Short mmCIF file of C-alpha atoms in Angstrom, two decimals:
data_model
loop_
_atom_site.label_atom_id
_atom_site.label_comp_id
_atom_site.label_asym_id
_atom_site.label_seq_id
_atom_site.Cartn_x
_atom_site.Cartn_y
_atom_site.Cartn_z
CA MET A 1 0.17 -23.05 20.49
CA THR A 2 1.02 -25.39 17.81
CA SER A 3 4.50 -25.36 18.62
CA PRO A 4 4.89 -24.31 22.48
CA VAL A 5 8.01 -23.08 23.66
CA ASP A 6 9.26 -25.29 26.58
CA ILE A 7 11.41 -23.45 29.35
CA THR A 8 13.61 -26.64 29.99
CA THR A 9 17.22 -27.59 30.72
CA ARG A 10 17.06 -30.64 28.65
CA SER A 11 19.11 -30.90 25.31
CA PRO A 12 17.89 -29.09 22.40
CA ARG A 13 15.23 -31.19 20.65
CA PRO A 14 13.62 -30.43 17.07
CA ALA A 15 10.68 -28.17 16.79
CA ARG A 16 7.83 -28.95 14.86
CA ARG A 17 7.61 -26.90 11.26
CA CYS A 18 4.84 -24.40 11.93
CA ARG A 19 3.26 -22.70 8.74
CA GLY A 20 5.46 -19.68 7.32
CA GLY A 21 8.25 -20.93 9.97
CA HIS A 22 11.15 -23.14 10.08
CA ARG A 23 12.20 -25.53 12.76
CA THR A 24 15.27 -24.43 15.34
CA THR A 25 16.56 -25.27 18.37
CA ALA A 26 17.80 -22.94 21.52
CA THR A 27 20.87 -24.11 23.03
CA VAL A 28 20.42 -23.05 26.54
CA ALA A 29 17.01 -23.11 28.98
CA VAL A 30 14.47 -22.22 25.87
CA THR A 31 13.27 -24.04 22.43
CA VAL A 32 11.61 -21.99 20.37
CA GLY A 33 8.84 -24.10 18.32
CA ALA A 34 6.91 -21.90 15.99
CA LEU A 35 8.95 -19.18 14.52
CA THR A 36 5.36 -17.46 13.44
CA LEU A 37 5.17 -16.66 17.09
CA THR A 38 7.53 -13.84 16.45
CA ALA A 39 6.03 -10.48 14.65
CA PHE A 40 3.24 -8.84 16.19
CA ALA A 41 0.78 -6.02 15.73
CA GLY A 42 0.12 -3.30 18.18
CA VAL A 43 -1.73 -4.20 21.69
CA GLY A 44 -3.74 -2.74 24.31
CA SER A 45 -4.41 0.19 22.66
CA ALA A 46 -8.10 2.44 22.95
CA SER A 47 -6.93 4.37 19.94
CA ALA A 48 -9.37 4.55 16.65
CA ALA A 49 -8.53 2.41 13.83
CA PRO A 50 -6.37 4.90 11.02
CA ALA A 51 -8.44 6.53 8.84
CA PRO A 52 -8.69 5.35 5.39
CA GLU A 53 -6.20 6.49 2.94
CA SER A 54 -6.23 6.62 -0.86
CA THR A 55 -4.15 4.09 -3.12
CA THR A 56 -2.24 6.72 -3.91
CA ALA A 57 -1.32 8.11 -0.68
CA VAL A 58 0.45 4.60 0.24
CA SER A 59 4.37 5.72 -0.33
CA ALA A 60 4.17 9.07 1.19
CA LEU A 61 1.84 7.47 4.40
CA SER A 62 4.11 4.72 5.71
CA HIS A 63 7.38 4.15 3.50
CA GLY A 64 8.67 7.14 2.61
CA ALA A 65 9.07 9.20 -0.74
CA LYS A 66 10.97 6.13 -2.53
CA GLY A 67 7.93 4.26 -3.23
CA ARG A 68 8.64 3.16 -6.99
CA PRO A 69 10.55 -0.31 -7.37
CA ALA A 70 14.02 0.00 -8.56
CA PRO A 71 14.63 -0.27 -12.35
CA GLY A 72 15.81 -3.73 -13.06
CA SER A 73 14.11 -5.52 -9.92
CA GLY A 74 12.71 -8.81 -10.17
CA LYS A 75 15.41 -10.27 -12.24
CA LEU A 76 16.95 -14.35 -11.28
CA VAL A 77 20.42 -13.73 -10.91
CA LYS A 78 21.25 -17.34 -9.57
CA ALA A 79 19.46 -20.83 -9.33
CA THR A 80 21.24 -23.62 -7.54
CA SER A 81 18.99 -26.75 -8.08
CA LEU A 82 18.75 -29.01 -4.62
CA PRO A 83 19.78 -32.48 -4.25
CA PRO A 84 16.76 -35.20 -5.06
CA GLU A 85 16.76 -35.97 -1.58
CA ALA A 86 15.71 -32.34 -0.59
CA ARG A 87 12.76 -32.79 -3.66
CA PRO A 88 10.86 -35.43 -2.12
CA HIS A 89 7.84 -34.47 -4.48
CA GLY A 90 9.97 -34.93 -7.32
CA GLY A 91 9.56 -31.63 -8.65
CA PRO A 92 12.11 -28.83 -9.42
CA GLY A 93 13.82 -27.15 -5.87
CA GLN A 94 16.08 -24.03 -6.21
CA VAL A 95 17.82 -21.75 -4.17
CA VAL A 96 17.97 -18.85 -5.79
CA GLU A 97 18.99 -14.74 -5.72
CA TYR A 98 17.27 -12.24 -7.35
CA THR A 99 16.89 -8.45 -7.39
CA SER A 100 14.42 -6.81 -5.44
CA THR A 101 13.86 -3.26 -4.14
CA GLY A 102 15.12 -2.42 -0.24
CA ALA A 103 13.92 -0.17 2.09
CA ASP A 104 15.95 3.06 0.96
CA GLY A 105 14.52 2.27 -2.61
CA ARG A 106 17.69 1.11 -4.04
CA LYS A 107 18.20 -2.36 -5.99
CA VAL A 108 19.21 -5.18 -3.64
CA LEU A 109 20.25 -8.78 -4.03
CA VAL A 110 17.62 -11.22 -2.09
CA SER A 111 17.75 -14.70 -1.77
CA GLY A 112 14.85 -17.16 -1.45
CA MET A 113 13.41 -21.04 -2.87
CA ILE A 114 11.56 -21.81 -5.42
CA PHE A 115 9.79 -25.45 -5.50
CA ALA A 116 7.71 -26.31 -8.34
CA PRO A 117 5.13 -29.90 -8.73
CA ALA A 118 6.68 -32.65 -10.72
CA GLY A 119 5.30 -33.22 -13.87
CA THR A 120 4.70 -31.49 -17.07
CA PRO A 121 2.84 -27.89 -15.85
CA PRO A 122 -0.62 -27.22 -17.51
CA LYS A 123 -1.11 -24.78 -20.07
CA GLY A 124 -0.17 -21.06 -18.21
CA GLY A 125 2.14 -22.69 -15.97
CA TRP A 126 1.43 -23.75 -12.25
CA PRO A 127 -0.15 -21.57 -10.11
CA VAL A 128 2.02 -20.31 -7.42
CA ILE A 129 1.87 -19.23 -3.81
CA SER A 130 4.70 -16.85 -2.50
CA LEU A 131 5.10 -17.59 1.18
CA ALA A 132 6.23 -14.71 3.24
CA HIS A 133 7.92 -16.84 6.47
CA GLY A 134 7.60 -15.69 10.38
CA THR A 135 10.45 -14.33 12.12
CA VAL A 136 13.81 -16.09 12.43
CA GLY A 137 15.99 -13.05 13.36
CA SER A 138 18.00 -10.54 11.64
CA ALA A 139 21.43 -12.43 11.03
CA ASP A 140 22.10 -13.81 8.04
CA GLN A 141 22.54 -17.36 9.15
CA CYS A 142 18.76 -17.26 10.44
CA ALA A 143 17.60 -16.95 6.32
CA PRO A 144 15.45 -19.96 5.59
CA SER A 145 16.95 -20.86 2.44
CA ARG A 146 20.29 -21.26 4.37
CA THR A 147 18.52 -23.47 7.01
CA ASP A 148 15.81 -25.12 5.64
CA ALA A 149 16.28 -25.59 2.32
CA ALA A 150 17.13 -29.19 2.44
CA THR A 151 13.59 -29.98 4.50
CA PHE A 152 11.37 -27.71 3.42
CA ALA A 153 9.67 -29.49 0.65
CA HIS A 154 9.40 -32.25 3.21
CA ASP A 155 6.67 -30.03 5.23
CA PRO A 156 3.35 -31.68 4.75
CA GLU A 157 1.72 -28.16 3.86
CA ILE A 158 4.04 -27.69 1.47
CA ARG A 159 3.47 -30.94 -0.09
CA GLY A 160 0.21 -30.66 0.07
CA TRP A 161 0.30 -27.48 -1.89
CA LEU A 162 2.52 -29.25 -4.63
CA ASP A 163 0.73 -32.11 -4.97
CA SER A 164 -2.07 -29.90 -5.82
CA GLY A 165 -0.40 -28.60 -8.44
CA VAL A 166 0.83 -25.11 -6.74
CA ALA A 167 4.34 -24.04 -6.89
CA VAL A 168 5.51 -22.42 -3.73
CA VAL A 169 8.29 -19.75 -3.77
CA ALA A 170 9.30 -18.82 -0.47
CA THR A 171 11.74 -15.05 -0.01
CA ASP A 172 14.34 -14.87 2.85
CA TYR A 173 13.46 -10.86 2.79
CA GLU A 174 16.00 -8.12 2.20
CA GLY A 175 19.06 -8.70 4.12
CA LEU A 176 18.53 -12.21 5.60
CA GLY A 177 21.51 -14.52 3.44
CA THR A 178 22.59 -11.62 1.31
CA ALA A 179 24.53 -8.34 2.03
CA GLY A 180 23.11 -5.77 4.06
CA ASP A 181 21.18 -5.05 7.18
CA HIS A 182 17.63 -6.82 7.63
CA PRO A 183 15.12 -4.15 7.82
CA TYR A 184 12.57 -6.19 10.01
CA LEU A 185 9.29 -5.62 9.36
CA HIS A 186 9.53 -2.67 6.83
CA ALA A 187 6.51 -3.14 5.05
CA ARG A 188 7.39 -2.18 1.64
CA SER A 189 10.56 -4.32 1.33
CA ALA A 190 8.86 -7.15 2.74
CA ALA A 191 6.33 -6.69 -0.40
CA TYR A 192 8.61 -6.17 -2.74
CA GLY A 193 10.87 -9.15 -2.03
CA THR A 194 7.68 -11.13 -1.93
CA ILE A 195 6.43 -10.10 -4.75
CA ASP A 196 9.89 -10.22 -6.99
CA ILE A 197 10.62 -13.81 -6.30
CA VAL A 198 7.48 -14.66 -8.17
CA ARG A 199 8.76 -12.83 -11.04
CA ALA A 200 12.60 -14.33 -10.56
CA ALA A 201 10.65 -18.11 -10.63
CA ARG A 202 9.12 -16.90 -13.98
CA GLN A 203 12.58 -16.82 -15.33
CA ALA A 204 13.99 -20.03 -13.68
CA ASP A 205 12.28 -22.53 -16.60
CA VAL A 206 10.37 -24.46 -13.82
CA GLY A 207 6.71 -23.74 -15.72
CA VAL A 208 5.24 -21.57 -13.02
CA SER A 209 2.21 -19.10 -14.31
CA ARG A 210 1.46 -15.60 -13.90
CA ARG A 211 -1.15 -16.23 -11.28
CA TRP A 212 -0.14 -15.94 -7.90
CA VAL A 213 -1.51 -15.05 -4.21
CA ALA A 214 0.70 -14.25 -1.54
CA MET A 215 0.35 -15.84 2.04
CA GLY A 216 2.09 -15.53 5.38
CA HIS A 217 1.96 -15.70 9.23
CA SER A 218 2.94 -13.30 11.57
CA GLN A 219 5.92 -11.66 10.30
CA GLY A 220 4.78 -13.08 7.23
CA GLY A 221 1.25 -11.85 7.51
CA HIS A 222 2.65 -8.38 7.66
CA ALA A 223 4.63 -9.09 4.37
CA ALA A 224 1.62 -10.87 2.97
CA ILE A 225 -0.70 -7.42 3.41
CA SER A 226 1.90 -5.31 2.72
CA THR A 227 2.33 -6.89 -0.32
CA ALA A 228 -1.34 -6.72 -1.16
CA VAL A 229 -0.88 -3.27 -0.56
CA HIS A 230 1.72 -2.76 -3.00
CA ALA A 231 1.32 -4.96 -5.87
CA ALA A 232 -1.11 -3.11 -8.35
CA ARG A 233 1.40 -0.16 -7.56
CA TYR A 234 4.20 -2.32 -8.38
CA SER A 235 3.00 -3.50 -11.61
CA SER A 236 2.06 -0.37 -12.71
CA HIS A 237 5.47 0.99 -12.29
CA ALA A 238 7.45 -1.65 -13.84
CA GLN A 239 5.61 -1.87 -16.73
CA GLY A 240 5.24 2.17 -17.25
CA ALA A 241 8.79 2.72 -16.39
CA TRP A 242 10.55 0.05 -18.29
CA GLY A 243 8.45 -2.73 -19.21
CA ASP A 244 8.09 -5.87 -17.64
CA PRO A 245 8.16 -9.24 -19.66
CA HIS A 246 7.17 -11.22 -16.17
CA GLY A 247 3.64 -8.94 -15.91
CA LEU A 248 1.99 -11.33 -12.87
CA ASP A 249 -1.52 -11.91 -12.33
CA PHE A 250 -1.85 -11.60 -8.27
CA ARG A 251 -5.32 -13.13 -7.15
CA GLY A 252 -4.65 -11.95 -3.57
CA ALA A 253 -3.51 -12.55 0.11
CA VAL A 254 -4.05 -14.35 3.05
CA ALA A 255 -2.44 -13.45 6.20
CA THR A 256 -2.75 -15.24 9.94
CA ALA A 257 -2.27 -13.28 13.26
CA PRO A 258 -0.90 -10.23 11.00
CA PRO A 259 1.14 -7.21 12.77
CA THR A 260 -0.96 -3.74 11.78
CA ALA A 261 -0.09 -1.21 13.90
CA MET A 262 3.58 -1.25 15.56
CA SER A 263 2.63 2.06 16.83
CA ARG A 264 0.19 0.67 19.03
CA LEU A 265 2.14 -1.97 20.15
CA VAL A 266 4.71 -0.17 22.01
CA ALA A 267 2.21 1.40 24.52
CA ASP A 268 1.14 -1.36 25.78
CA ARG A 269 2.33 -3.11 29.11
CA SER A 270 2.03 -6.90 30.80
CA THR A 271 4.18 -8.28 32.80
CA SER A 272 2.18 -12.01 32.05
CA PRO A 273 4.61 -14.72 33.07
CA THR A 274 3.34 -16.44 29.55
CA ILE A 275 6.08 -17.80 27.02
CA GLU A 276 4.00 -15.57 24.35
CA ARG A 277 4.77 -12.12 26.48
CA LYS A 278 8.19 -13.61 27.03
CA VAL A 279 8.70 -13.90 23.17
CA ARG A 280 6.98 -10.49 22.61
CA THR A 281 9.82 -8.41 24.83
CA ALA A 282 12.19 -10.21 23.10
CA LEU A 283 11.34 -9.03 20.06
CA TYR A 284 11.77 -5.08 21.06
CA PRO A 285 15.41 -4.74 19.85
CA LEU A 286 14.53 -6.95 16.54
CA VAL A 287 12.32 -4.00 16.06
CA THR A 288 14.56 -1.13 16.94
CA GLU A 289 16.97 -2.96 14.79
CA GLY A 290 15.13 -3.00 12.19
CA LEU A 291 14.25 0.71 11.98
CA ARG A 292 18.40 1.12 12.14
CA ALA A 293 18.57 -1.19 9.19
CA VAL A 294 16.72 1.38 7.33
CA ASP A 295 18.02 4.49 8.75
CA ASP A 296 21.29 4.81 10.94
CA ASP A 297 19.80 8.08 12.78
CA TYR A 298 16.61 5.49 13.73
CA ASP A 299 19.06 4.80 17.08
CA PHE A 300 17.06 3.66 19.75
CA THR A 301 19.16 1.88 22.02
CA HIS A 302 19.41 4.55 24.15
CA LEU A 303 15.50 3.75 25.28
CA PHE A 304 16.57 0.19 26.55
CA THR A 305 17.50 -0.40 30.37
CA ASP A 306 20.80 -1.54 30.91
CA ARG A 307 19.78 -5.34 31.14
CA ALA A 308 17.71 -5.05 27.87
CA ALA A 309 20.48 -2.99 25.94
CA GLU A 310 22.03 -6.30 26.43
CA LEU A 311 19.71 -8.11 24.02
CA VAL A 312 20.91 -5.62 21.44
CA PRO A 313 24.48 -7.44 20.25
CA THR A 314 22.46 -10.44 20.14
CA ALA A 315 19.65 -9.36 18.09
CA ARG A 316 22.24 -8.12 15.46
CA THR A 317 24.36 -11.28 15.28
CA LYS A 318 22.35 -14.64 16.68
CA CYS A 319 18.69 -16.26 15.61
CA LEU A 320 15.23 -16.09 17.26
CA PRO A 321 16.04 -19.01 20.14
CA GLU A 322 18.78 -17.23 21.29
CA LEU A 323 17.29 -13.94 21.69
CA VAL A 324 14.23 -15.46 23.64
CA THR A 325 16.51 -17.46 25.78
CA GLN A 326 18.76 -14.73 26.53
CA THR A 327 15.46 -12.28 27.47
CA VAL A 328 14.06 -15.40 29.73
CA GLN A 329 17.36 -15.80 31.56
CA SER A 330 17.53 -12.18 31.98
CA GLY A 331 14.05 -11.89 33.37
CA LEU A 332 13.02 -9.11 31.55
CA ASN A 333 9.39 -8.38 30.55
CA ASP A 334 7.39 -5.39 29.19
CA ASP A 335 8.15 -2.87 32.34
CA THR A 336 11.94 -3.89 32.59
CA VAL A 337 13.03 -3.73 28.98
CA TRP A 338 12.34 -0.27 28.85
CA LYS A 339 14.14 2.99 30.38
CA GLN A 340 12.17 5.49 28.99
CA ARG A 341 8.25 4.53 27.65
CA PRO A 342 8.29 4.62 23.91
CA GLU A 343 5.02 5.73 23.22
CA THR A 344 6.35 9.29 24.89
CA VAL A 345 9.50 9.33 21.67
CA PRO A 346 7.45 10.85 18.78
CA ASP A 347 10.70 10.06 16.77
CA LEU A 348 10.25 6.05 17.72
CA LEU A 349 6.34 6.50 16.75
CA ASN A 350 6.69 8.41 13.46
CA ALA A 351 9.25 6.07 12.27
CA LEU A 352 7.19 3.17 13.19
CA ARG A 353 4.23 4.41 11.58
CA LYS A 354 6.28 5.42 8.76
CA HIS A 355 8.03 2.06 7.73
CA VAL A 356 6.02 -0.45 9.71
CA ASP A 357 2.44 -0.05 10.32
CA THR A 358 0.28 -1.31 7.26
CA PRO A 359 -1.67 1.44 5.61
CA VAL A 360 -5.25 1.36 5.08
CA VAL A 361 -6.11 1.70 1.55
CA ARG A 362 -8.55 0.08 -1.49
CA LEU A 363 -6.67 -3.19 -1.81
CA ASP A 364 -7.25 -4.20 -5.40
CA GLN A 365 -7.68 -7.85 -4.62
CA PRO A 366 -9.25 -9.62 -1.72
CA LEU A 367 -7.75 -10.29 1.42
CA PHE A 368 -8.53 -13.17 4.05
CA ILE A 369 -7.20 -12.48 7.61
CA GLY A 370 -7.11 -15.26 9.82
CA GLN A 371 -6.83 -14.04 14.04
CA GLY A 372 -6.39 -16.19 17.03
CA ALA A 373 -8.95 -14.36 20.00
CA LYS A 374 -6.43 -15.77 22.59
CA ASP A 375 -3.18 -14.05 20.88
CA GLU A 376 -1.12 -12.61 23.36
CA ILE A 377 1.30 -11.22 20.68
CA VAL A 378 -1.05 -9.82 18.14
CA GLN A 379 -4.57 -9.15 20.06
CA ALA A 380 -7.35 -9.67 18.08
CA HIS A 381 -9.29 -6.42 18.37
CA VAL A 382 -5.99 -4.74 17.15
CA THR A 383 -6.50 -6.90 14.15
CA ALA A 384 -10.44 -6.80 13.76
CA ASP A 385 -9.88 -2.99 13.58
CA TYR A 386 -7.76 -3.15 11.12
CA ALA A 387 -9.79 -5.86 8.67
CA LYS A 388 -13.29 -3.06 9.44
CA ALA A 389 -10.70 0.12 8.09
CA LEU A 390 -9.92 -2.02 4.98
CA ARG A 391 -13.53 -2.29 4.38
CA LYS A 392 -14.41 1.26 5.07
CA ALA A 393 -11.59 2.04 2.53
CA GLY A 394 -13.40 -0.31 0.00
CA SER A 395 -11.40 -3.43 0.09
CA LYS A 396 -13.05 -6.73 0.30
CA VAL A 397 -11.88 -8.61 3.30
CA THR A 398 -12.61 -11.57 4.68
CA TYR A 399 -11.87 -11.71 8.54
CA ARG A 400 -12.09 -14.89 10.51
CA GLU A 401 -11.50 -14.94 13.97
CA TYR A 402 -11.25 -18.20 15.93
CA ALA A 403 -12.09 -18.26 19.33
CA THR A 404 -10.15 -21.21 21.40
CA ALA A 405 -6.89 -19.88 18.82
CA ASN A 406 -3.83 -18.27 19.94
CA HIS A 407 -0.64 -17.10 17.97
CA GLY A 408 0.54 -20.08 16.86
CA SER A 409 -2.54 -22.33 16.82
CA VAL A 410 -4.42 -19.71 14.27
CA VAL A 411 -2.50 -21.24 11.93
CA ASP A 412 -4.28 -24.58 11.73
CA ALA A 413 -7.52 -23.36 13.06
CA ALA A 414 -7.46 -20.99 9.62
CA ALA A 415 -6.27 -23.79 7.34
CA ALA A 416 -9.48 -25.26 6.29
CA GLU A 417 -11.00 -22.01 5.24
CA SER A 418 -7.80 -20.35 3.94
CA THR A 419 -6.84 -23.10 2.01
CA ALA A 420 -10.17 -23.31 0.45
CA TRP A 421 -10.07 -19.70 -0.10
CA ILE A 422 -6.37 -19.91 -2.15
CA LYS A 423 -7.77 -22.88 -4.24
CA GLN A 424 -11.04 -20.85 -5.32
CA ARG A 425 -8.82 -17.36 -5.92
CA LEU A 426 -6.07 -19.64 -8.04
CA GLY A 427 -8.91 -21.85 -9.81
CA VAL A 428 -7.39 -24.98 -8.43
CA ARG A 429 -8.95 -27.95 -6.77
#
């Protein structure tokens, strides 16, 4: 892995930043390096890829009837400039709050970060990457704008994009750092948060363009694909319903190791001792708590064994490192985490299909998917099936599978191709 998870008893140490995640440490036994380890797709299922659906069916298919953005979404509410030491590139850097549409279809406040290149913007403004982060946890203190704002622009990748004349914006997602619960992996909420921060950046007086792409890894890959699904519908509703003075020119999305079929994941079983499998086991409480954030009736705590149920309060109040630490110390695995096999619970499967699984539609803009063949969290055949289904539905999809890459290292494995792809889509050198 690019940033391994170390089983150790020594003092915490900083972890290398991985694309779409942020530095973190664990206080006991486990140091979680790449937070982009932490979202995953359905694995181990022999079921066929989902059938193609029309774009107009997206809302009813997977994200409820409240599929339209709430009026007033995408407005910049607050912008706080970062000090010069947090902006080594010399350009603007801000922590922001903006309005978006939540999982329940209502307007919510979301936080995030905006960084633009130094110098005078070109005609039309700096093109934009909306970077969707990997799993950090569900508590407010886990939000990247709270933990990473002072170091975000020090990251070599972010610096590289800024030096290339590309602005970078990064949503925290609904319920991370702002009021309300975080609907972990809720596809539409993540998509609108990723879109709306670009609209907010257009109001932040940092000189950004209408031209943009979405990019993310793991949970962020899920958000990037969801953005590709919803971007055209968002624009249509925004312009038709209340007028959109910050209309955007969406050019496509890049997703590495994206979770696409959580309803398939829960049927998979493995007692593999690898840390990737331990991380995946640790994420089940985040998944069920994410559903509970959408609707209080989605309470699936009773499906966990007594030991696993002890993870739920940690999932609600702590960040990923603490959750993984507790999972490892408890000795839990895919078999011992569940009291009742989740694939036998129709209510759970239906909730995952409705709110989490990414729909198969004809996308309006191209999509690049990078996948590691050795990924134990998002298995390659599931991602490949999804890419094939999108193509069958009429989408333009570039799918690349890297033979030696796993969940974390796929980011670096795909970097050359994904970077060239983004530059071509944005029209930059």
